[in-house]
Short mmCIF file of N, CA and C in Angstrom, two decimals:
data_model
loop_
_atom_site.label_atom_id
_atom_site.label_comp_id
_atom_site.label_asym_id
_atom_site.label_seq_id
_atom_site.Cartn_x
_atom_site.Cartn_y
_atom_site.Cartn_z
N MET T 1 -37.69 22.56 52.36
CA MET T 1 -37.65 22.01 50.87
C MET T 1 -36.06 22.74 50.17
N THR T 2 -35.65 21.75 49.52
CA THR T 2 -34.19 22.07 49.90
C THR T 2 -33.37 23.38 48.25
N SER T 3 -32.30 23.79 48.88
CA SER T 3 -31.85 24.35 48.68
C SER T 3 -30.98 23.93 47.54
N GLN T 4 -30.39 22.49 47.53
CA GLN T 4 -29.42 22.26 46.38
C GLN T 4 -29.89 22.18 44.76
N ASN T 5 -29.00 22.37 43.69
CA ASN T 5 -28.84 22.36 42.59
C ASN T 5 -29.60 21.33 42.04
N ILE T 6 -30.87 21.81 41.71
CA ILE T 6 -31.31 20.74 41.10
C ILE T 6 -31.05 20.60 39.24
N ILE T 7 -31.04 19.87 38.01
CA ILE T 7 -30.76 20.02 36.85
C ILE T 7 -31.85 18.47 36.72
N LEU T 8 -32.89 18.77 35.45
CA LEU T 8 -33.27 18.34 34.67
C LEU T 8 -32.57 17.61 33.41
N TYR T 9 -32.45 16.84 32.73
CA TYR T 9 -31.57 16.16 31.39
C TYR T 9 -32.83 15.61 31.01
N SER T 10 -33.29 16.57 29.87
CA SER T 10 -34.24 16.79 29.33
C SER T 10 -34.46 15.75 27.84
N LEU T 11 -35.22 16.27 26.73
CA LEU T 11 -35.55 15.56 25.18
C LEU T 11 -36.77 16.43 24.56
N THR T 12 -36.99 17.67 24.02
CA THR T 12 -37.98 18.37 23.17
C THR T 12 -39.53 17.21 23.00
N THR T 13 -38.71 16.50 22.91
CA THR T 13 -39.64 15.49 22.14
C THR T 13 -40.24 14.57 23.28
N CYS T 14 -39.47 14.59 24.69
CA CYS T 14 -40.00 13.49 25.35
C CYS T 14 -40.82 14.05 26.51
N GLY T 15 -42.09 13.16 25.75
CA GLY T 15 -43.17 13.74 26.58
C GLY T 15 -43.58 13.57 28.75
N PHE T 16 -42.38 12.50 28.89
CA PHE T 16 -42.71 12.87 30.32
C PHE T 16 -41.28 14.00 31.30
N CYS T 17 -40.40 13.93 30.10
CA CYS T 17 -39.73 15.46 30.86
C CYS T 17 -40.50 16.36 30.66
N SER T 18 -41.49 17.07 29.74
CA SER T 18 -42.44 17.76 29.67
C SER T 18 -42.89 18.07 30.82
N ASN T 19 -43.72 17.04 31.22
CA ASN T 19 -44.31 16.74 32.03
C ASN T 19 -44.26 16.92 33.41
N ILE T 20 -42.46 16.96 34.30
CA ILE T 20 -41.73 16.88 34.74
C ILE T 20 -41.03 18.10 34.84
N LYS T 21 -41.28 19.11 33.95
CA LYS T 21 -40.34 20.32 33.82
C LYS T 21 -41.92 21.20 34.56
N LYS T 22 -42.88 21.03 34.29
CA LYS T 22 -44.18 21.83 34.13
C LYS T 22 -44.22 21.05 35.90
N MET T 23 -44.41 19.85 36.14
CA MET T 23 -44.25 19.57 37.89
C MET T 23 -42.67 20.86 38.14
N LEU T 24 -42.11 20.91 37.88
CA LEU T 24 -41.15 21.40 38.46
C LEU T 24 -40.94 23.24 38.83
N ASP T 25 -41.82 23.40 37.50
CA ASP T 25 -42.07 24.64 36.52
C ASP T 25 -43.18 25.30 37.86
N ASP T 26 -44.54 24.02 37.91
CA ASP T 26 -45.33 24.50 38.71
C ASP T 26 -45.39 24.71 40.63
N LEU T 27 -44.71 23.92 40.81
CA LEU T 27 -43.88 23.92 42.34
C LEU T 27 -43.49 25.10 42.37
N LYS T 28 -42.78 26.74 41.48
CA LYS T 28 -41.76 27.60 41.37
C LYS T 28 -40.05 26.53 42.06
N VAL T 29 -40.35 25.70 41.54
CA VAL T 29 -38.82 25.12 41.91
C VAL T 29 -37.16 25.85 40.78
N SER T 30 -36.45 26.10 41.32
CA SER T 30 -35.69 26.85 40.12
C SER T 30 -34.54 25.17 40.49
N PHE T 31 -33.90 25.25 38.91
CA PHE T 31 -33.61 24.27 37.98
C PHE T 31 -33.72 24.31 36.75
N THR T 32 -32.24 23.82 37.07
CA THR T 32 -30.48 24.23 35.42
C THR T 32 -31.52 22.54 34.27
N LEU T 33 -31.72 23.55 33.23
CA LEU T 33 -32.74 22.36 32.26
C LEU T 33 -31.97 22.36 31.21
N ILE T 34 -31.81 21.01 31.15
CA ILE T 34 -30.41 21.09 29.44
C ILE T 34 -31.43 20.01 29.10
N GLN T 35 -31.97 20.47 27.35
CA GLN T 35 -32.29 19.67 26.72
C GLN T 35 -31.54 19.48 25.37
N ALA T 36 -31.07 18.24 25.43
CA ALA T 36 -30.26 17.68 24.51
C ALA T 36 -30.35 17.38 24.20
N ASP T 37 -31.02 17.34 23.21
CA ASP T 37 -31.66 17.14 21.65
C ASP T 37 -31.20 18.98 21.13
N GLU T 38 -31.32 20.12 21.30
CA GLU T 38 -30.95 21.21 21.12
C GLU T 38 -29.30 21.57 20.75
N LEU T 39 -28.49 20.49 21.81
CA LEU T 39 -27.17 20.39 21.51
C LEU T 39 -26.73 20.22 20.35
N ASP T 40 -25.74 21.11 20.30
CA ASP T 40 -24.29 20.60 19.07
C ASP T 40 -23.42 19.87 18.88
N GLY T 41 -22.85 19.98 18.76
CA GLY T 41 -21.33 18.98 18.93
C GLY T 41 -20.48 18.92 19.95
N ASP T 42 -19.38 20.14 20.22
CA ASP T 42 -18.26 19.39 21.84
C ASP T 42 -19.91 19.30 22.77
N GLU T 43 -20.78 20.71 22.96
CA GLU T 43 -22.17 20.87 23.96
C GLU T 43 -22.32 19.20 24.43
N LYS T 44 -23.09 19.09 22.54
CA LYS T 44 -23.84 18.17 23.13
C LYS T 44 -22.76 16.54 23.98
N LYS T 45 -21.58 16.31 23.30
CA LYS T 45 -20.92 15.41 23.87
C LYS T 45 -20.43 15.51 25.53
N GLN T 46 -20.28 17.05 25.42
CA GLN T 46 -20.02 17.66 27.26
C GLN T 46 -21.25 16.64 28.06
N VAL T 47 -22.24 17.28 27.69
CA VAL T 47 -23.68 16.74 28.05
C VAL T 47 -23.21 15.80 29.21
N MET T 48 -23.68 14.95 26.88
CA MET T 48 -23.47 13.87 27.52
C MET T 48 -23.01 12.40 28.68
N LYS T 49 -21.80 13.21 28.36
CA LYS T 49 -20.50 12.89 29.61
C LYS T 49 -21.12 13.19 30.91
N ALA T 50 -21.28 14.28 31.12
CA ALA T 50 -21.26 14.58 32.83
C ALA T 50 -22.79 13.34 32.34
N LEU T 51 -24.11 12.87 31.57
CA LEU T 51 -25.27 12.83 32.17
C LEU T 51 -24.73 10.58 32.70
N ARG T 52 -23.57 10.63 31.83
CA ARG T 52 -23.62 8.69 31.75
C ARG T 52 -23.04 9.26 32.99
N LYS T 53 -22.20 9.81 33.45
CA LYS T 53 -21.41 9.97 34.83
C LYS T 53 -22.41 9.66 35.91
N VAL T 54 -24.13 10.32 35.75
CA VAL T 54 -24.52 9.83 36.99
C VAL T 54 -26.16 9.29 36.57
N ASN T 55 -25.83 8.54 35.64
CA ASN T 55 -27.14 8.52 34.88
C ASN T 55 -25.83 6.94 32.64
N PRO T 56 -25.51 6.03 33.74
CA PRO T 56 -24.68 5.42 33.06
C PRO T 56 -25.17 4.65 31.71
N LYS T 57 -26.94 4.36 31.61
CA LYS T 57 -28.06 4.21 30.49
C LYS T 57 -28.00 5.23 29.80
N CYS T 58 -28.47 6.59 29.67
CA CYS T 58 -28.28 8.19 29.49
C CYS T 58 -29.69 7.96 28.86
N SER T 59 -30.24 7.85 30.16
CA SER T 59 -32.24 7.70 29.55
C SER T 59 -31.89 9.36 30.35
N PHE T 60 -33.56 9.13 29.71
CA PHE T 60 -34.16 10.62 29.96
C PHE T 60 -36.23 10.15 30.07
N PRO T 61 -36.36 11.23 30.88
CA PRO T 61 -36.03 12.21 31.65
C PRO T 61 -35.14 12.23 32.67
N THR T 62 -33.78 12.17 33.17
CA THR T 62 -32.62 11.84 34.18
C THR T 62 -32.91 13.87 35.29
N VAL T 63 -32.98 13.40 36.55
CA VAL T 63 -33.23 14.83 37.35
C VAL T 63 -32.34 14.37 38.42
N VAL T 64 -31.37 16.09 38.67
CA VAL T 64 -29.74 14.96 39.80
C VAL T 64 -31.09 16.40 40.82
N VAL T 65 -30.62 15.15 41.87
CA VAL T 65 -30.83 17.17 43.19
C VAL T 65 -30.09 16.70 44.52
N GLY T 66 -28.84 18.19 43.91
CA GLY T 66 -27.89 17.96 45.24
C GLY T 66 -26.57 15.85 44.10
N ASP T 67 -27.00 15.81 45.48
CA ASP T 67 -25.71 14.89 44.61
C ASP T 67 -27.22 13.10 44.45
N GLU T 68 -28.10 13.40 44.90
CA GLU T 68 -29.13 12.17 44.11
C GLU T 68 -29.42 12.38 42.83
N VAL T 69 -30.07 10.20 42.64
CA VAL T 69 -30.70 10.98 40.59
C VAL T 69 -31.57 10.36 40.88
N VAL T 70 -32.21 11.17 40.16
CA VAL T 70 -34.07 9.93 39.85
C VAL T 70 -34.09 9.64 38.23
N ILE T 71 -34.20 8.68 37.90
CA ILE T 71 -34.37 7.95 36.91
C ILE T 71 -35.11 8.11 36.31
N GLY T 72 -35.80 8.42 35.52
CA GLY T 72 -36.93 8.07 34.48
C GLY T 72 -38.79 8.87 35.09
N TYR T 73 -39.75 8.93 34.95
CA TYR T 73 -40.96 9.44 34.98
C TYR T 73 -41.53 9.33 36.98
N LYS T 74 -41.38 9.59 37.46
CA LYS T 74 -41.68 9.34 39.26
C LYS T 74 -41.41 10.83 39.91
N VAL T 75 -42.28 10.95 38.98
CA VAL T 75 -42.45 12.12 39.78
C VAL T 75 -42.43 12.48 41.21
N GLN T 76 -43.30 11.49 42.39
CA GLN T 76 -43.59 11.75 44.34
C GLN T 76 -41.75 10.97 44.49
N GLU T 77 -40.69 10.77 44.08
CA GLU T 77 -40.35 10.05 44.17
C GLU T 77 -39.11 11.27 43.93
N ILE T 78 -39.72 12.37 43.32
CA ILE T 78 -38.15 14.22 42.44
C ILE T 78 -38.47 14.24 43.27
N LYS T 79 -40.13 14.16 43.94
CA LYS T 79 -41.15 15.69 44.61
C LYS T 79 -40.19 15.47 45.82
N GLU T 80 -39.95 13.67 46.38
CA GLU T 80 -39.73 13.62 48.18
C GLU T 80 -37.94 13.66 48.05
N LYS T 81 -37.22 14.30 47.03
CA LYS T 81 -35.73 14.45 47.33
C LYS T 81 -36.38 15.95 47.27
N ILE T 82 -36.89 16.68 46.98
CA ILE T 82 -36.53 18.22 47.29
C ILE T 82 -37.32 18.53 47.18
N GLY T 83 -38.16 17.64 48.46
CA GLY T 83 -38.15 17.62 50.34
C GLY T 83 -39.45 18.54 50.05
N ILE T 84 -40.75 18.51 48.57
CA ILE T 84 -41.99 19.00 49.10
C ILE T 84 -43.08 18.07 49.32
N ARG T 85 -43.96 18.78 50.23
CA ARG T 85 -44.85 18.14 50.34
C ARG T 85 -46.06 18.78 49.69
N THR T 86 -47.17 17.66 49.17
CA THR T 86 -48.23 19.12 48.45
C THR T 86 -49.77 18.21 49.46
N GLU T 87 -50.93 18.38 48.85
CA GLU T 87 -51.73 18.36 49.10
C GLU T 87 -52.08 16.72 48.39
N VAL T 88 -51.81 16.17 46.97
CA VAL T 88 -52.18 14.77 47.47
C VAL T 88 -50.98 14.09 48.71
N ASP T 89 -49.88 14.34 48.84
CA ASP T 89 -49.21 13.91 49.78
C ASP T 89 -51.03 13.56 52.05
N GLU T 90 -51.07 15.07 52.26
CA GLU T 90 -51.75 14.77 52.99
C GLU T 90 -53.04 13.80 52.33
N LEU T 91 -53.29 13.43 51.31
CA LEU T 91 -54.90 12.87 51.31
C LEU T 91 -53.49 11.53 51.11
N TYR T 92 -52.74 11.14 51.04
CA TYR T 92 -53.18 9.78 50.56
C TYR T 92 -52.16 9.65 52.28
N ASP T 93 -51.37 10.09 53.70
CA ASP T 93 -51.47 10.09 54.48
C ASP T 93 -52.78 9.93 55.06
N MET T 94 -53.98 10.79 55.16
CA MET T 94 -55.26 10.54 55.21
C MET T 94 -56.07 8.99 54.72
N LEU T 95 -56.50 8.83 53.51
CA LEU T 95 -56.08 7.44 52.96
C LEU T 95 -55.14 6.29 53.61
N LYS T 96 -54.14 5.93 53.94
CA LYS T 96 -53.55 4.78 54.58
C LYS T 96 -54.07 5.75 56.19
N LYS T 97 -54.12 5.81 57.16
CA LYS T 97 -54.59 5.62 58.33
C LYS T 97 -56.10 5.30 58.49
N VAL T 98 -56.90 6.17 57.50
CA VAL T 98 -58.31 6.12 57.06
C VAL T 98 -58.32 4.12 57.18
N ASN T 99 -57.83 3.75 55.95
CA ASN T 99 -58.02 2.33 55.56
C ASN T 99 -57.30 1.01 56.21
N GLU T 100 -56.53 1.62 55.99
CA GLU T 100 -55.03 0.17 57.10
C GLU T 100 -56.08 -0.32 57.58
N PRO T 101 -56.46 -0.09 58.94
CA PRO T 101 -57.35 -0.56 60.27
C PRO T 101 -58.29 -1.20 59.47
N LYS T 102 -58.89 -1.17 58.18
CA LYS T 102 -59.74 -2.39 57.02
C LYS T 102 -59.59 -3.25 56.72
N GLY T 103 -57.66 -3.11 56.38
CA GLY T 103 -57.40 -4.43 55.32
C GLY T 103 -56.88 -3.97 53.90
N TYR T 104 -57.25 -2.49 54.03
CA TYR T 104 -57.01 -1.69 52.51
C TYR T 104 -56.42 -1.37 52.57
N TYR T 105 -55.43 -1.48 52.14
CA TYR T 105 -54.17 -1.32 51.24
C TYR T 105 -53.89 -0.23 50.35
N LEU T 106 -52.93 1.25 50.40
CA LEU T 106 -52.46 1.39 49.03
C LEU T 106 -51.65 0.57 48.54
N ASN T 107 -51.33 0.19 47.15
CA ASN T 107 -50.81 -0.44 46.32
C ASN T 107 -49.30 0.12 47.28
N GLY T 108 -48.69 -0.38 46.06
CA GLY T 108 -47.15 -0.12 46.93
C GLY T 108 -46.19 0.40 45.80
N ASN T 109 -47.19 0.52 44.73
CA ASN T 109 -46.38 1.74 43.56
C ASN T 109 -47.05 2.30 44.10
N ARG T 110 -45.96 3.36 44.91
CA ARG T 110 -46.14 4.55 45.05
C ARG T 110 -46.19 5.83 43.78
N GLU T 111 -45.68 5.86 43.02
CA GLU T 111 -45.28 6.60 41.47
C GLU T 111 -47.45 6.03 41.30
N LYS T 112 -47.02 4.69 40.80
CA LYS T 112 -48.76 5.17 40.17
C LYS T 112 -50.02 5.15 41.38
N THR T 113 -49.36 5.30 42.48
CA THR T 113 -50.71 5.41 43.89
C THR T 113 -51.08 6.92 43.55
N PHE T 114 -49.82 7.91 43.02
CA PHE T 114 -49.60 9.10 43.40
C PHE T 114 -50.41 9.31 42.34
N GLU T 115 -50.75 9.09 41.06
CA GLU T 115 -51.16 9.69 39.72
C GLU T 115 -52.60 9.01 40.25
N LEU T 116 -53.41 8.24 41.03
CA LEU T 116 -54.43 8.32 40.95
C LEU T 116 -55.12 8.80 41.87
N LEU T 117 -54.38 9.06 43.74
CA LEU T 117 -54.32 10.13 44.05
C LEU T 117 -54.67 11.90 43.73
N ARG T 118 -53.41 11.43 42.56
CA ARG T 118 -54.10 13.57 41.68
C ARG T 118 -55.15 12.92 39.96
N GLY T 119 -55.60 11.75 40.60
CA GLY T 119 -57.05 12.20 39.88
C GLY T 119 -58.33 12.23 40.72
N LEU T 120 -57.78 11.98 42.14
CA LEU T 120 -58.83 11.90 43.19
C LEU T 120 -59.01 13.64 42.66
N ILE T 121 -58.02 14.60 43.23
CA ILE T 121 -58.59 15.93 43.37
C ILE T 121 -58.73 16.29 42.19
N THR T 122 -58.02 16.90 40.96
CA THR T 122 -58.86 16.52 39.78
C THR T 122 -60.73 16.90 40.67
N ASN T 123 -60.71 15.20 39.83
CA ASN T 123 -62.26 14.84 40.28
C ASN T 123 -62.78 16.05 41.38
N LYS T 124 -62.13 16.18 42.55
CA LYS T 124 -62.65 16.60 43.43
C LYS T 124 -62.59 17.89 43.20
N LYS T 125 -61.76 18.81 42.54
CA LYS T 125 -62.01 20.21 42.17
C LYS T 125 -63.28 20.37 40.61
N ARG T 126 -62.69 18.64 40.24
CA ARG T 126 -64.22 19.22 39.17
C ARG T 126 -65.48 19.93 38.51
N TYR T 127 -65.56 18.55 39.57
CA TYR T 127 -67.27 18.16 40.67
C TYR T 127 -67.74 18.30 42.59
N GLY T 128 -66.61 18.32 43.25
CA GLY T 128 -66.98 18.49 44.64
C GLY T 128 -66.24 17.29 45.10
N TYR T 129 -66.83 16.35 43.71
CA TYR T 129 -66.77 15.05 44.94
C TYR T 129 -65.45 13.78 44.26
N MET T 130 -64.15 13.28 44.92
CA MET T 130 -63.23 12.33 44.73
C MET T 130 -64.57 11.23 44.14
N ALA T 131 -64.37 11.29 42.58
CA ALA T 131 -64.82 10.64 41.59
C ALA T 131 -64.19 9.19 41.32
N CYS T 132 -63.77 7.90 41.20
CA CYS T 132 -63.35 7.38 41.32
C CYS T 132 -62.16 8.20 39.55
N PRO T 133 -60.79 8.14 39.75
CA PRO T 133 -60.15 8.58 38.93
C PRO T 133 -60.28 7.57 37.70
N CYS T 134 -60.39 6.53 37.01
CA CYS T 134 -60.60 5.37 36.20
C CYS T 134 -61.62 5.70 35.76
N ARG T 135 -63.23 6.44 36.10
CA ARG T 135 -63.81 6.10 35.91
C ARG T 135 -64.70 7.47 35.26
N LEU T 136 -65.61 7.88 34.14
CA LEU T 136 -66.15 9.13 34.35
C LEU T 136 -67.53 9.62 35.07
N GLY T 137 -66.92 10.37 35.00
CA GLY T 137 -68.00 10.79 36.27
C GLY T 137 -68.37 11.73 35.54
N SER T 138 -70.28 11.89 35.88
CA SER T 138 -71.51 13.06 35.67
C SER T 138 -71.06 13.96 36.22
N GLY T 139 -70.92 14.25 36.67
CA GLY T 139 -70.66 16.19 37.77
C GLY T 139 -71.89 15.76 38.46
N GLU T 140 -73.47 14.54 39.18
CA GLU T 140 -73.75 14.67 39.01
C GLU T 140 -74.20 13.60 41.11
N ARG T 141 -73.23 14.16 41.45
CA ARG T 141 -73.43 13.65 42.88
C ARG T 141 -74.54 12.46 42.91
N ASP T 142 -75.72 11.97 43.10
CA ASP T 142 -76.29 10.79 42.68
C ASP T 142 -76.32 9.84 42.37
N ASN T 143 -76.46 10.30 40.78
CA ASN T 143 -75.28 9.21 39.73
C ASN T 143 -74.17 8.96 39.81
N ASP T 144 -73.30 9.64 40.83
CA ASP T 144 -71.59 8.47 40.72
C ASP T 144 -71.68 9.05 41.90
N ARG T 145 -73.01 7.65 42.64
CA ARG T 145 -72.27 7.40 44.15
C ARG T 145 -71.69 6.89 44.82
N ASP T 146 -72.00 5.28 43.16
CA ASP T 146 -71.84 4.24 42.87
C ASP T 146 -70.10 4.49 43.18
N ILE T 147 -69.69 5.38 42.04
CA ILE T 147 -68.03 5.79 42.05
C ILE T 147 -67.35 6.56 43.02
N ILE T 148 -67.35 6.72 43.49
CA ILE T 148 -66.76 8.00 44.66
C ILE T 148 -66.64 7.53 45.77
N CYS T 149 -64.90 7.68 45.48
CA CYS T 149 -64.11 6.73 46.72
C CYS T 149 -63.90 6.63 47.57
N PRO T 150 -64.04 5.39 48.39
CA PRO T 150 -63.83 4.12 47.59
C PRO T 150 -65.34 3.94 47.04
N CYS T 151 -64.88 3.34 45.78
CA CYS T 151 -66.49 3.18 45.02
C CYS T 151 -66.76 2.34 45.46
N THR T 152 -68.59 1.92 45.54
CA THR T 152 -69.47 0.46 46.52
C THR T 152 -68.64 -0.88 45.08
N TYR T 153 -68.09 -0.48 44.85
CA TYR T 153 -67.30 -1.40 44.05
C TYR T 153 -65.88 -2.30 44.71
N ARG T 154 -65.73 -0.93 45.74
CA ARG T 154 -64.08 -2.09 46.16
C ARG T 154 -64.10 -3.30 46.63
N GLU T 155 -65.16 -3.47 47.20
CA GLU T 155 -64.83 -4.80 48.78
C GLU T 155 -65.43 -6.12 47.70
N PRO T 156 -65.82 -6.28 46.84
CA PRO T 156 -66.57 -7.08 46.64
C PRO T 156 -64.88 -7.94 44.96
N ASP T 157 -64.24 -6.12 44.65
CA ASP T 157 -63.33 -5.74 44.02
C ASP T 157 -61.51 -6.88 44.37
N VAL T 158 -61.64 -5.95 46.16
CA VAL T 158 -60.58 -6.71 46.70
C VAL T 158 -61.00 -8.13 47.08
N LYS T 159 -62.59 -8.45 47.26
CA LYS T 159 -62.10 -9.81 48.11
C LYS T 159 -62.01 -10.61 46.71
N GLU T 160 -62.30 -11.06 45.99
CA GLU T 160 -62.22 -11.40 44.44
C GLU T 160 -60.71 -11.70 44.00
N PHE T 161 -59.94 -10.37 44.26
CA PHE T 161 -58.89 -10.29 43.63
C PHE T 161 -58.20 -10.01 43.86
N GLY T 162 -58.59 -8.76 45.26
CA GLY T 162 -57.37 -8.73 46.08
C GLY T 162 -57.10 -7.45 45.12
N SER T 163 -57.43 -6.32 44.53
CA SER T 163 -57.67 -5.13 44.01
C SER T 163 -59.13 -4.22 43.83
N CYS T 164 -59.37 -3.29 44.32
CA CYS T 164 -60.56 -2.65 43.67
C CYS T 164 -59.43 -2.42 41.85
N TYR T 165 -60.48 -1.97 41.38
CA TYR T 165 -60.53 -1.41 39.98
C TYR T 165 -59.51 -1.08 39.04
N CYS T 166 -59.04 0.07 40.24
CA CYS T 166 -58.33 1.10 39.16
C CYS T 166 -56.58 0.78 40.07
N SER T 167 -56.81 -0.41 40.99
CA SER T 167 -55.50 -0.76 41.73
C SER T 167 -55.05 -0.04 43.07
N LEU T 168 -55.42 1.23 43.32
CA LEU T 168 -54.96 2.05 43.97
C LEU T 168 -55.71 1.33 45.73
N TYR T 169 -56.84 0.42 46.30
CA TYR T 169 -57.36 -0.62 47.04
C TYR T 169 -56.89 -2.03 46.73
N VAL T 170 -55.32 -2.38 47.47
CA VAL T 170 -55.27 -4.10 47.87
C VAL T 170 -55.66 -4.02 49.05
N SER T 171 -55.35 -5.63 48.73
CA SER T 171 -55.30 -6.41 50.26
C SER T 171 -54.29 -6.37 50.03
N ALA T 172 -54.03 -6.94 51.19
CA ALA T 172 -52.49 -7.46 52.59
C ALA T 172 -51.63 -9.08 51.77
N ASP T 173 -53.21 -9.93 50.67
CA ASP T 173 -52.03 -10.22 50.05
C ASP T 173 -51.18 -10.42 48.92
N TRP T 174 -52.56 -9.06 48.47
CA TRP T 174 -52.41 -8.17 46.92
C TRP T 174 -50.63 -7.81 47.52
N TYR T 175 -50.47 -6.93 48.12
CA TYR T 175 -48.86 -6.10 48.83
C TYR T 175 -48.65 -6.81 47.99
N THR T 176 -48.90 -7.59 49.04
CA THR T 176 -46.89 -9.25 49.35
C THR T 176 -46.79 -9.88 49.11
N GLY T 177 -48.12 -9.49 47.84
CA GLY T 177 -47.04 -10.93 46.52
C GLY T 177 -47.83 -12.03 45.93
N LYS T 178 -48.98 -12.24 47.78
CA LYS T 178 -49.34 -13.27 47.75
C LYS T 178 -49.11 -14.47 47.13
N ILE T 179 -49.97 -13.37 46.03
CA ILE T 179 -51.98 -14.17 45.62
C ILE T 179 -50.88 -13.66 43.20
N ASP T 180 -51.86 -13.59 42.98
CA ASP T 180 -51.47 -13.51 41.52
C ASP T 180 -52.72 -11.90 40.88
N ARG T 181 -51.72 -10.94 40.48
CA ARG T 181 -52.21 -9.66 40.47
C ARG T 181 -52.51 -9.36 38.84
N VAL T 182 -53.88 -9.68 39.60
CA VAL T 182 -54.44 -9.42 37.45
C VAL T 182 -55.39 -8.47 37.49
N GLU T 183 -55.73 -8.89 36.38
CA GLU T 183 -56.70 -7.34 35.45
C GLU T 183 -58.08 -7.14 36.22
N VAL T 184 -58.19 -6.24 36.50
CA VAL T 184 -59.91 -6.60 37.38
C VAL T 184 -60.78 -5.80 36.61
N PRO T 185 -61.94 -6.83 36.30
CA PRO T 185 -63.11 -6.66 34.82
C PRO T 185 -64.11 -5.33 36.60
N GLU T 186 -64.95 -4.42 35.16
CA GLU T 186 -64.93 -3.32 35.51
C GLU T 186 -65.84 -4.10 36.33
N ARG T 187 -67.19 -4.10 36.91
CA ARG T 187 -68.37 -3.97 37.93
C ARG T 187 -69.91 -3.24 37.70
N ARG T 188 -68.72 -2.10 37.42
CA ARG T 188 -69.98 -0.68 36.91
C ARG T 188 -70.67 -0.85 35.77
N PRO T 189 -72.24 -0.77 35.70
CA PRO T 189 -73.39 -1.56 34.99
C PRO T 189 -73.08 0.08 33.68
N PRO T 190 -72.75 -0.54 32.17
CA PRO T 190 -73.03 0.53 31.77
C PRO T 190 -73.63 1.39 31.43
N GLU T 191 -75.12 1.02 32.06
CA GLU T 191 -76.05 2.19 31.82
C GLU T 191 -76.10 3.19 32.46
N LEU T 192 -75.41 2.97 33.39
CA LEU T 192 -75.43 4.39 34.45
C LEU T 192 -74.43 5.85 33.80
N TYR T 193 -73.21 5.28 32.85
CA TYR T 193 -72.93 5.80 31.94
C TYR T 193 -74.14 7.06 30.65
N ASP T 194 -75.73 6.00 30.92
CA ASP T 194 -76.07 7.13 30.01
C ASP T 194 -76.85 8.36 30.63
N PHE T 195 -75.70 9.76 30.59
CA PHE T 195 -75.65 10.75 30.73
C PHE T 195 -77.40 11.42 30.67
N ASP T 196 -78.43 11.54 31.82
CA ASP T 196 -78.76 12.35 30.88
C ASP T 196 -79.51 14.33 30.58
#
């Protein structure tokens, strides 16, 4: 983990800023929080001048880790700059190793991919198995067998559209942009959500 100075330029009204603050708090990372909208006069001018030096657009959130800057809601990039690995990183490495030889690639948008993986981990803690993060699990393994990741719909989705429903898994052509990226329709029959 880095021992570099970390600064979060934030707004109290910004949900993305609040989420990054929560992540840093949860990871027990020491950082300086600057809530720009709570400042007045010269103090606000000085903060905005400092922010403009690292982020000319002065957008929020902006995180400075030493002399590196992460602009926007990029949780995974912030973690990587700080030098923190968590269970989601281990899951990413394992899924990549197991699935790429089979022709299933993890989405190249790392932030989206890691959000989906965090959803899988949440569902594993909630249900005891990794139900698809884009579908409602029942909490009954037998009812959810078709949506335990990788779901039974992954293969036909990737074959037809180049991506699974939540776009965690994609084909090589989708990954490299050789095919159009289209919305994948839901294949799961709605009656499977009739929980009794």
